[in-house]
Amino acid sequence: MKGRHLPILRARHQVGLLEGGQDLFPEMVRGIDACVREVRMETYIFNFDESGQKVAQALERAARRGVQVFLMVDGVGTPEMPSDWTQRFDAAGVQWRIFLPLGHVGLLIPSHWRRLHRKLCVIDGQVMFCGGINILDDWIDPNHGQLQSPRLDFAVRVSGPLVRLGHETATQLWLRQEAAHELRHADWSASWKTLQDAVRLAWEKSGRSILEQDELAPAGNGARAALVLRDNLRFRTQIERAYRKSIADARQNILIANAYFLPGRKLRRALIKAVQRGVRVRLLLQGRYEYFMQYHAVRMVYGQLLAAGIEIWEYRASFLHAKVAVIDRRWATVGSSNLDPLSLLLAREANIVLEDESFAEDLHERLSRAIETGARQVDPASYASRPWRERLLDRLAYGLMRLAVLISGSRY
């Protein structure tokens, strides 16, 4: 595995693990209320429920006191914003955009399958929140309504040098979207200078110069960390490579919790080799039916994993939305990337990868507790004797997943 494809973990980061919106949203609101210059937020879902409104109100307050506020939501996760809130945002000066709106064609065009799935919030270039948590109440599911137990998900609060990359990442995406917006509405019969002016206007609207380089992310003692991105250009495989490298280095235990899990051959082989070295491998996966393809397709690879000695636990206490891992209670990752082809190949994702024993131990204990209290282990014998109807649905879902990847023009 070539080193140039792997994230470089840099020192001097302060990190904190946040479980669910119950931990994240109060921290985020406090950070937004304390900011003095700029807030950049990206999310797949922004639901204006009670929790979401608290975040929205914080953005509104910040904009009204002169803070530059940039909000981008995804066109599938958040196809439209409530009209009362768009009016409030506009009146306060919150700049908001919907990433790749579906319009009338919806998802019929494969290029529309490429979504903004990362969850980032960068405040004054000093603090960043990154993880899998949407702006959505823990007790509400968009498709299933009120939940009996809170959704299981995680995020990281981080300060230090890598926050600069988070700031640049969010700024660049905003700039591209603004430039595309200006060009779509430009008069193409006008002169080249007029079109150049439209692009320059988009650049100015991006707010790129609000934070000077020497004002970003002061250094301090702490964890080694990196922000690992996945997009459709330069960073198509970085997140998966980070997983495989750490799995290859594992010597004691691997604990992965992933909502939509359908690993490719290389990742499956890395997990199997780890077991053969004597490493204990546990997978905490989605145990509740949410989406047909994700629920059934993963069960096609259960047999190979179980036969190798990998423990599979299905989380049933509520919906599992986490995309996290802990290896040897030293290395950890928390982010938005599922380990399935649609996430690894078709979505913009962001994961924090870090080495910090205290953080890793905390995450390991929380996942172990979730397994003990809310999960059921998959029995190899029961899996092998599952009804023919389930086997058929598994094969159908797996085939549809591979077909979707093929149509998208990606390789997996």
CSV table of C-alpha atoms in Angstrom, one decimal:
chain,number,residue,atom,x,y,z
A,1,MET,CA,0.0,0.0,0.0
A,2,LYS,CA,1.7,3.2,-1.2
A,3,GLY,CA,2.3,5.7,1.6
A,4,ARG,CA,1.4,8.7,-0.5
A,5,HIS,CA,-2.2,7.5,-0.4
A,6,LEU,CA,-2.4,7.4,3.4
A,7,PRO,CA,-3.3,10.3,5.7
A,8,ILE,CA,-0.5,11.9,7.6
A,9,LEU,CA,-1.4,12.2,11.3
A,10,ARG,CA,0.0,15.4,12.8
A,11,ALA,CA,0.4,16.2,16.5
A,12,ARG,CA,-0.9,18.9,18.7
A,13,HIS,CA,-4.7,18.3,18.5
A,14,GLN,CA,-7.3,18.5,21.3
A,15,VAL,CA,-10.1,16.1,20.7
A,16,GLY,CA,-13.3,15.2,22.4
A,17,LEU,CA,-15.8,12.3,21.7
A,18,LEU,CA,-19.4,13.3,21.4
A,19,GLU,CA,-22.2,10.7,21.4
A,20,GLY,CA,-25.4,11.7,19.6
A,21,GLY,CA,-27.0,15.0,19.2
A,22,GLN,CA,-27.5,15.2,22.9
A,23,ASP,CA,-23.8,15.8,23.2
A,24,LEU,CA,-23.1,17.5,19.9
A,25,PHE,CA,-25.8,20.1,19.6
A,26,PRO,CA,-25.2,21.9,22.9
A,27,GLU,CA,-21.4,22.0,22.2
A,28,MET,CA,-22.1,23.3,18.7
A,29,VAL,CA,-24.5,26.0,19.8
A,30,ARG,CA,-22.0,27.2,22.5
A,31,GLY,CA,-19.3,27.4,19.8
A,32,ILE,CA,-21.5,29.3,17.4
A,33,ASP,CA,-22.7,31.7,20.1
A,34,ALA,CA,-19.0,32.4,21.0
A,35,CYS,CA,-17.8,32.9,17.4
A,36,VAL,CA,-16.8,36.4,16.2
A,37,ARG,CA,-16.0,36.0,12.5
A,38,GLU,CA,-17.3,32.9,10.6
A,39,VAL,CA,-19.3,29.7,10.8
A,40,ARG,CA,-19.2,27.1,8.0
A,41,MET,CA,-21.5,24.2,8.2
A,42,GLU,CA,-22.2,21.2,5.9
A,43,THR,CA,-24.7,18.5,6.6
A,44,TYR,CA,-26.7,15.9,4.7
A,45,ILE,CA,-29.9,16.4,6.8
A,46,PHE,CA,-31.0,19.6,8.4
A,47,ASN,CA,-34.3,18.8,10.1
A,48,PHE,CA,-36.0,21.8,11.8
A,49,ASP,CA,-37.3,19.7,14.7
A,50,GLU,CA,-36.7,21.0,18.3
A,51,SER,CA,-33.0,20.1,18.2
A,52,GLY,CA,-32.5,21.4,14.7
A,53,GLN,CA,-34.2,24.7,15.5
A,54,LYS,CA,-31.7,25.3,18.4
A,55,VAL,CA,-28.9,25.0,15.9
A,56,ALA,CA,-30.7,27.2,13.4
A,57,GLN,CA,-31.4,29.8,16.0
A,58,ALA,CA,-27.7,29.9,16.9
A,59,LEU,CA,-26.8,30.5,13.2
A,60,GLU,CA,-29.4,33.2,13.0
A,61,ARG,CA,-28.1,34.9,16.1
A,62,ALA,CA,-24.5,34.8,14.8
A,63,ALA,CA,-25.5,36.3,11.4
A,64,ARG,CA,-27.4,39.1,13.1
A,65,ARG,CA,-24.3,40.2,15.1
A,66,GLY,CA,-22.2,40.3,11.9
A,67,VAL,CA,-20.7,36.9,11.8
A,68,GLN,CA,-20.3,35.4,8.3
A,69,VAL,CA,-22.5,32.3,8.3
A,70,PHE,CA,-22.4,29.7,5.4
A,71,LEU,CA,-24.7,26.7,5.5
A,72,MET,CA,-24.8,24.0,2.9
A,73,VAL,CA,-27.3,21.0,3.0
A,74,ASP,CA,-27.7,18.1,0.6
A,75,GLY,CA,-30.4,18.0,-2.0
A,76,VAL,CA,-31.5,14.5,-1.1
A,77,GLY,CA,-31.1,14.6,2.6
A,78,THR,CA,-32.7,18.1,2.7
A,79,PRO,CA,-34.6,18.6,-0.5
A,80,GLU,CA,-36.1,21.8,0.7
A,81,MET,CA,-35.8,24.2,3.6
A,82,PRO,CA,-39.0,25.4,5.4
A,83,SER,CA,-40.1,28.7,4.0
A,84,ASP,CA,-40.3,30.4,7.4
A,85,TRP,CA,-36.7,29.5,8.1
A,86,THR,CA,-35.4,30.5,4.7
A,87,GLN,CA,-37.0,33.9,5.3
A,88,ARG,CA,-35.5,34.1,8.7
A,89,PHE,CA,-32.1,33.1,7.4
A,90,ASP,CA,-32.3,35.6,4.5
A,91,ALA,CA,-33.3,38.4,6.9
A,92,ALA,CA,-30.5,37.7,9.3
A,93,GLY,CA,-27.9,37.3,6.6
A,94,VAL,CA,-27.3,33.6,6.8
A,95,GLN,CA,-26.0,32.4,3.4
A,96,TRP,CA,-27.4,29.0,2.6
A,97,ARG,CA,-27.3,26.6,-0.4
A,98,ILE,CA,-28.8,23.2,-1.3
A,99,PHE,CA,-26.1,21.0,-2.8
A,100,LEU,CA,-27.1,19.5,-6.2
A,101,PRO,CA,-30.9,19.9,-6.0
A,102,LEU,CA,-32.8,17.1,-7.7
A,103,GLY,CA,-35.2,19.2,-9.6
A,104,HIS,CA,-37.7,17.4,-11.9
A,105,VAL,CA,-35.3,14.6,-12.9
A,106,GLY,CA,-34.6,13.4,-9.3
A,107,LEU,CA,-32.2,10.5,-9.1
A,108,LEU,CA,-32.7,9.3,-12.7
A,109,ILE,CA,-29.4,10.9,-13.7
A,110,PRO,CA,-26.4,8.9,-12.3
A,111,SER,CA,-24.5,12.1,-11.7
A,112,HIS,CA,-27.1,13.0,-9.1
A,113,TRP,CA,-26.2,10.0,-7.1
A,114,ARG,CA,-23.0,11.8,-5.9
A,115,ARG,CA,-24.1,13.5,-2.7
A,116,LEU,CA,-22.8,15.7,0.1
A,117,HIS,CA,-22.8,13.3,2.9
A,118,ARG,CA,-20.2,14.8,5.2
A,119,LYS,CA,-21.0,16.6,8.4
A,120,LEU,CA,-18.6,19.5,9.1
A,121,CYS,CA,-18.9,22.6,11.2
A,122,VAL,CA,-15.9,25.0,11.4
A,123,ILE,CA,-16.1,27.9,13.8
A,124,ASP,CA,-13.7,30.9,13.4
A,125,GLY,CA,-11.1,28.5,12.0
A,126,GLN,CA,-10.4,27.4,15.6
A,127,VAL,CA,-12.8,24.6,16.3
A,128,MET,CA,-14.3,21.9,14.1
A,129,PHE,CA,-17.0,19.3,14.6
A,130,CYS,CA,-16.9,16.3,12.3
A,131,GLY,CA,-18.7,13.0,12.5
A,132,GLY,CA,-21.8,11.1,11.3
A,133,ILE,CA,-24.5,13.1,13.1
A,134,ASN,CA,-27.0,15.0,11.0
A,135,ILE,CA,-28.9,18.1,12.3
A,136,LEU,CA,-31.6,15.8,13.5
A,137,ASP,CA,-33.0,14.9,16.9
A,138,ASP,CA,-31.7,11.6,18.3
A,139,TRP,CA,-35.2,10.3,18.9
A,140,ILE,CA,-36.6,11.0,15.4
A,141,ASP,CA,-36.1,9.0,12.2
A,142,PRO,CA,-37.0,10.7,8.9
A,143,ASN,CA,-38.7,7.5,7.6
A,144,HIS,CA,-39.9,5.8,10.9
A,145,GLY,CA,-40.9,8.8,13.0
A,146,GLN,CA,-40.6,8.7,16.8
A,147,LEU,CA,-38.0,6.2,18.2
A,148,GLN,CA,-38.2,4.3,21.4
A,149,SER,CA,-34.5,4.7,22.0
A,150,PRO,CA,-32.0,7.3,20.7
A,151,ARG,CA,-30.1,6.7,17.5
A,152,LEU,CA,-26.5,5.6,18.0
A,153,ASP,CA,-24.0,8.0,16.4
A,154,PHE,CA,-20.8,9.9,17.2
A,155,ALA,CA,-18.9,13.0,16.3
A,156,VAL,CA,-15.6,14.6,17.3
A,157,ARG,CA,-14.8,18.1,18.5
A,158,VAL,CA,-11.3,19.0,17.5
A,159,SER,CA,-9.0,22.0,17.7
A,160,GLY,CA,-5.5,22.1,16.2
A,161,PRO,CA,-3.7,22.3,12.9
A,162,LEU,CA,-6.1,20.1,10.9
A,163,VAL,CA,-8.9,22.6,11.4
A,164,ARG,CA,-7.3,24.6,8.7
A,165,LEU,CA,-7.9,21.8,6.2
A,166,GLY,CA,-11.6,21.6,7.4
A,167,HIS,CA,-11.9,25.4,6.8
A,168,GLU,CA,-10.3,25.2,3.3
A,169,THR,CA,-12.4,22.1,2.4
A,170,ALA,CA,-15.7,23.8,3.3
A,171,THR,CA,-14.6,27.1,1.6
A,172,GLN,CA,-13.7,25.4,-1.6
A,173,LEU,CA,-16.9,23.5,-1.9
A,174,TRP,CA,-18.9,26.7,-1.3
A,175,LEU,CA,-16.8,28.6,-3.9
A,176,ARG,CA,-17.5,25.9,-6.5
A,177,GLN,CA,-21.2,26.0,-5.8
A,178,GLU,CA,-21.3,29.8,-6.0
A,179,ALA,CA,-19.3,29.9,-9.2
A,180,ALA,CA,-21.6,27.3,-10.7
A,181,HIS,CA,-24.6,29.3,-9.5
A,182,GLU,CA,-23.3,32.5,-11.0
A,183,LEU,CA,-22.5,30.9,-14.4
A,184,ARG,CA,-25.9,29.2,-14.6
A,185,HIS,CA,-27.5,32.7,-14.3
A,186,ALA,CA,-24.9,34.5,-16.4
A,187,ASP,CA,-25.8,36.1,-19.7
A,188,TRP,CA,-23.8,33.9,-22.1
A,189,SER,CA,-24.3,36.4,-24.9
A,190,ALA,CA,-22.2,38.9,-22.8
A,191,SER,CA,-18.5,39.4,-23.1
A,192,TRP,CA,-15.8,37.2,-21.6
A,193,LYS,CA,-15.1,39.9,-19.1
A,194,THR,CA,-18.7,39.8,-17.9
A,195,LEU,CA,-18.3,36.1,-17.3
A,196,GLN,CA,-15.0,36.6,-15.5
A,197,ASP,CA,-16.8,39.1,-13.3
A,198,ALA,CA,-19.4,36.6,-12.4
A,199,VAL,CA,-16.8,34.1,-11.3
A,200,ARG,CA,-14.9,36.8,-9.3
A,201,LEU,CA,-18.2,37.7,-7.6
A,202,ALA,CA,-18.7,34.1,-6.5
A,203,TRP,CA,-15.1,34.1,-5.1
A,204,GLU,CA,-15.9,37.2,-3.1
A,205,LYS,CA,-19.1,35.7,-1.8
A,206,SER,CA,-17.2,32.6,-0.6
A,207,GLY,CA,-15.6,34.7,2.2
A,208,ARG,CA,-12.3,33.0,1.6
A,209,SER,CA,-10.3,36.0,3.0
A,210,ILE,CA,-12.2,36.3,6.2
A,211,LEU,CA,-9.7,34.3,8.2
A,212,GLU,CA,-6.0,35.0,7.8
A,213,GLN,CA,-3.6,32.0,7.8
A,214,ASP,CA,-1.9,33.0,11.1
A,215,GLU,CA,-5.3,33.2,12.8
A,216,LEU,CA,-6.2,29.6,12.1
A,217,ALA,CA,-6.1,26.7,14.6
A,218,PRO,CA,-3.4,27.5,17.3
A,219,ALA,CA,-1.2,24.6,18.2
A,220,GLY,CA,-1.0,22.8,21.5
A,221,ASN,CA,-0.2,19.5,23.0
A,222,GLY,CA,-2.5,16.6,22.3
A,223,ALA,CA,-3.5,13.8,19.9
A,224,ARG,CA,-2.1,13.0,16.5
A,225,ALA,CA,-4.9,13.4,14.0
A,226,ALA,CA,-5.9,13.9,10.3
A,227,LEU,CA,-9.0,14.9,8.4
A,228,VAL,CA,-9.5,12.2,5.7
A,229,LEU,CA,-11.7,13.3,2.8
A,230,ARG,CA,-13.4,11.4,0.1
A,231,ASP,CA,-14.5,13.1,-3.1
A,232,ASN,CA,-14.9,12.1,-6.8
A,233,LEU,CA,-11.5,13.4,-7.9
A,234,ARG,CA,-8.2,13.2,-5.9
A,235,PHE,CA,-9.4,11.3,-2.8
A,236,ARG,CA,-11.5,8.5,-4.1
A,237,THR,CA,-10.0,5.8,-1.8
A,238,GLN,CA,-8.3,7.5,1.1
A,239,ILE,CA,-10.9,6.6,3.8
A,240,GLU,CA,-10.9,2.9,2.8
A,241,ARG,CA,-7.1,2.9,2.6
A,242,ALA,CA,-6.8,4.4,6.1
A,243,TYR,CA,-9.0,1.5,7.4
A,244,ARG,CA,-7.0,-1.1,5.6
A,245,LYS,CA,-3.6,0.2,6.8
A,246,SER,CA,-4.7,0.3,10.5
A,247,ILE,CA,-6.4,-3.2,10.2
A,248,ALA,CA,-3.1,-4.5,8.8
A,249,ASP,CA,-1.2,-3.1,11.7
A,250,ALA,CA,-3.7,-4.5,14.4
A,251,ARG,CA,-2.2,-6.9,16.9
A,252,GLN,CA,-5.0,-7.3,19.5
A,253,ASN,CA,-8.5,-6.2,18.7
A,254,ILE,CA,-10.6,-4.5,16.0
A,255,LEU,CA,-14.0,-3.0,16.7
A,256,ILE,CA,-15.9,-1.5,13.9
A,257,ALA,CA,-19.4,0.0,14.1
A,258,ASN,CA,-20.9,0.9,10.7
A,259,ALA,CA,-24.5,1.5,9.7
A,260,TYR,CA,-24.3,0.4,6.1
A,261,PHE,CA,-21.5,-2.2,5.8
A,262,LEU,CA,-20.7,-3.9,2.5
A,263,PRO,CA,-16.8,-4.0,2.3
A,264,GLY,CA,-15.0,-4.7,-0.9
A,265,ARG,CA,-12.7,-7.7,-1.4
A,266,LYS,CA,-9.6,-5.9,-0.2
A,267,LEU,CA,-11.2,-4.8,3.1
A,268,ARG,CA,-12.7,-8.2,3.7
A,269,ARG,CA,-9.4,-9.8,3.1
A,270,ALA,CA,-7.7,-7.4,5.5
A,271,LEU,CA,-10.2,-8.4,8.2
A,272,ILE,CA,-9.8,-12.1,7.6
A,273,LYS,CA,-6.0,-11.8,7.7
A,274,ALA,CA,-6.3,-10.0,11.0
A,275,VAL,CA,-8.2,-12.9,12.5
A,276,GLN,CA,-5.6,-15.3,11.2
A,277,ARG,CA,-3.0,-13.3,13.1
A,278,GLY,CA,-4.9,-13.8,16.3
A,279,VAL,CA,-6.7,-10.5,16.4
A,280,ARG,CA,-10.2,-10.4,17.7
A,281,VAL,CA,-12.5,-8.7,15.2
A,282,ARG,CA,-16.0,-7.5,16.1
A,283,LEU,CA,-18.4,-5.8,13.8
A,284,LEU,CA,-21.4,-3.8,15.1
A,285,LEU,CA,-23.8,-3.5,12.2
A,286,GLN,CA,-27.4,-2.3,11.5
A,287,GLY,CA,-29.9,-4.8,13.0
A,288,ARG,CA,-33.1,-2.9,12.1
A,289,TYR,CA,-34.6,-2.8,8.7
A,290,GLU,CA,-34.2,0.7,7.3
A,291,TYR,CA,-33.4,0.4,3.5
A,292,PHE,CA,-33.9,-2.7,1.4
A,293,MET,CA,-30.5,-2.6,-0.4
A,294,GLN,CA,-28.4,-1.8,2.7
A,295,TYR,CA,-30.2,-4.2,4.9
A,296,HIS,CA,-30.1,-7.3,2.6
A,297,ALA,CA,-26.9,-6.7,0.5
A,298,VAL,CA,-24.5,-6.9,3.5
A,299,ARG,CA,-25.9,-10.3,4.4
A,300,MET,CA,-24.4,-11.7,1.3
A,301,VAL,CA,-20.9,-11.4,2.8
A,302,TYR,CA,-21.9,-12.6,6.3
A,303,GLY,CA,-21.0,-16.2,5.5
A,304,GLN,CA,-17.4,-15.4,4.5
A,305,LEU,CA,-16.8,-13.3,7.5
A,306,LEU,CA,-18.4,-15.6,10.0
A,307,ALA,CA,-16.5,-18.6,8.6
A,308,ALA,CA,-13.2,-16.7,9.2
A,309,GLY,CA,-14.1,-16.2,12.9
A,310,ILE,CA,-15.2,-12.6,12.7
A,311,GLU,CA,-17.9,-11.7,15.3
A,312,ILE,CA,-20.9,-10.0,13.8
A,313,TRP,CA,-23.3,-8.1,16.2
A,314,GLU,CA,-26.5,-6.5,15.0
A,315,TYR,CA,-27.6,-3.4,16.9
A,316,ARG,CA,-31.3,-3.6,17.7
A,317,ALA,CA,-31.9,-1.1,20.5
A,318,SER,CA,-32.5,1.6,17.9
A,319,PHE,CA,-31.1,2.6,14.5
A,320,LEU,CA,-27.4,2.4,14.2
A,321,HIS,CA,-26.0,5.4,12.3
A,322,ALA,CA,-22.4,5.4,13.5
A,323,LYS,CA,-19.4,5.2,11.2
A,324,VAL,CA,-16.6,4.6,13.7
A,325,ALA,CA,-13.8,2.1,14.5
A,326,VAL,CA,-11.2,1.4,17.3
A,327,ILE,CA,-8.1,-0.7,16.8
A,328,ASP,CA,-5.9,-1.8,19.6
A,329,ARG,CA,-7.5,0.9,21.8
A,330,ARG,CA,-5.0,3.3,20.3
A,331,TRP,CA,-6.2,4.2,16.7
A,332,ALA,CA,-9.7,5.4,16.1
A,333,THR,CA,-11.8,7.0,13.3
A,334,VAL,CA,-15.1,8.9,13.6
A,335,GLY,CA,-16.8,10.3,10.5
A,336,SER,CA,-19.6,10.1,7.9
A,337,SER,CA,-18.3,7.3,5.7
A,338,ASN,CA,-20.1,4.0,5.6
A,339,LEU,CA,-18.1,1.0,4.4
A,340,ASP,CA,-20.3,0.3,1.4
A,341,PRO,CA,-19.7,1.1,-2.3
A,342,LEU,CA,-22.3,3.9,-2.5
A,343,SER,CA,-20.7,5.8,0.4
A,344,LEU,CA,-17.1,5.0,-0.5
A,345,LEU,CA,-17.5,5.8,-4.2
A,346,LEU,CA,-20.4,8.2,-4.7
A,347,ALA,CA,-20.5,10.6,-1.7
A,348,ARG,CA,-18.4,13.4,-0.3
A,349,GLU,CA,-17.3,12.1,3.1
A,350,ALA,CA,-15.2,13.3,5.9
A,351,ASN,CA,-13.6,11.2,8.7
A,352,ILE,CA,-11.3,12.2,11.6
A,353,VAL,CA,-8.5,9.6,12.0
A,354,LEU,CA,-6.5,9.9,15.2
A,355,GLU,CA,-4.1,8.2,17.6
A,356,ASP,CA,-4.9,8.9,21.2
A,357,GLU,CA,-5.2,6.3,23.9
A,358,SER,CA,-7.7,8.2,26.0
A,359,PHE,CA,-10.0,8.9,23.1
A,360,ALA,CA,-9.7,5.4,21.7
A,361,GLU,CA,-10.4,3.8,25.1
A,362,ASP,CA,-13.5,6.0,25.5
A,363,LEU,CA,-14.9,5.0,22.1
A,364,HIS,CA,-14.0,1.4,22.7
A,365,GLU,CA,-15.9,1.3,26.0
A,366,ARG,CA,-19.0,3.0,24.5
A,367,LEU,CA,-19.1,0.6,21.6
A,368,SER,CA,-18.6,-2.4,23.9
A,369,ARG,CA,-21.5,-1.2,26.1
A,370,ALA,CA,-23.7,-0.8,23.0
A,371,ILE,CA,-22.9,-4.4,22.1
A,372,GLU,CA,-23.6,-5.7,25.6
A,373,THR,CA,-26.9,-3.8,26.1
A,374,GLY,CA,-28.4,-3.4,22.6
A,375,ALA,CA,-27.0,-5.9,20.2
A,376,ARG,CA,-27.5,-9.6,19.3
A,377,GLN,CA,-24.7,-11.8,17.9
A,378,VAL,CA,-25.2,-13.5,14.6
A,379,ASP,CA,-25.0,-17.2,15.0
A,380,PRO,CA,-23.2,-18.9,12.0
A,381,ALA,CA,-25.6,-21.9,12.1
A,382,SER,CA,-28.7,-19.8,12.1
A,383,TYR,CA,-27.3,-17.7,9.3
A,384,ALA,CA,-26.6,-20.8,7.2
A,385,SER,CA,-30.1,-22.1,7.6
A,386,ARG,CA,-32.0,-18.8,7.0
A,387,PRO,CA,-35.1,-19.2,4.8
A,388,TRP,CA,-34.8,-19.3,1.0
A,389,ARG,CA,-36.8,-16.1,0.7
A,390,GLU,CA,-34.2,-14.2,2.8
A,391,ARG,CA,-31.5,-15.6,0.6
A,392,LEU,CA,-33.2,-14.5,-2.5
A,393,LEU,CA,-33.7,-11.0,-1.2
A,394,ASP,CA,-30.1,-10.8,-0.1
A,395,ARG,CA,-28.9,-11.8,-3.6
A,396,LEU,CA,-31.3,-9.4,-5.3
A,397,ALA,CA,-30.1,-6.5,-3.1
A,398,TYR,CA,-26.5,-7.4,-3.6
A,399,GLY,CA,-27.0,-7.5,-7.4
A,400,LEU,CA,-28.8,-4.1,-7.4
A,401,MET,CA,-26.0,-2.6,-5.4
A,402,ARG,CA,-23.4,-3.8,-7.9
A,403,LEU,CA,-25.5,-2.6,-10.8
A,404,ALA,CA,-25.8,0.9,-9.3
A,405,VAL,CA,-22.0,1.1,-8.9
A,406,LEU,CA,-21.6,-0.1,-12.5
A,407,ILE,CA,-24.0,2.5,-13.9
A,408,SER,CA,-22.3,5.2,-11.9
A,409,GLY,CA,-19.1,4.5,-13.8
A,410,SER,CA,-17.2,3.6,-10.6
A,411,ARG,CA,-15.1,0.5,-9.9
A,412,TYR,CA,-15.5,-1.5,-6.7
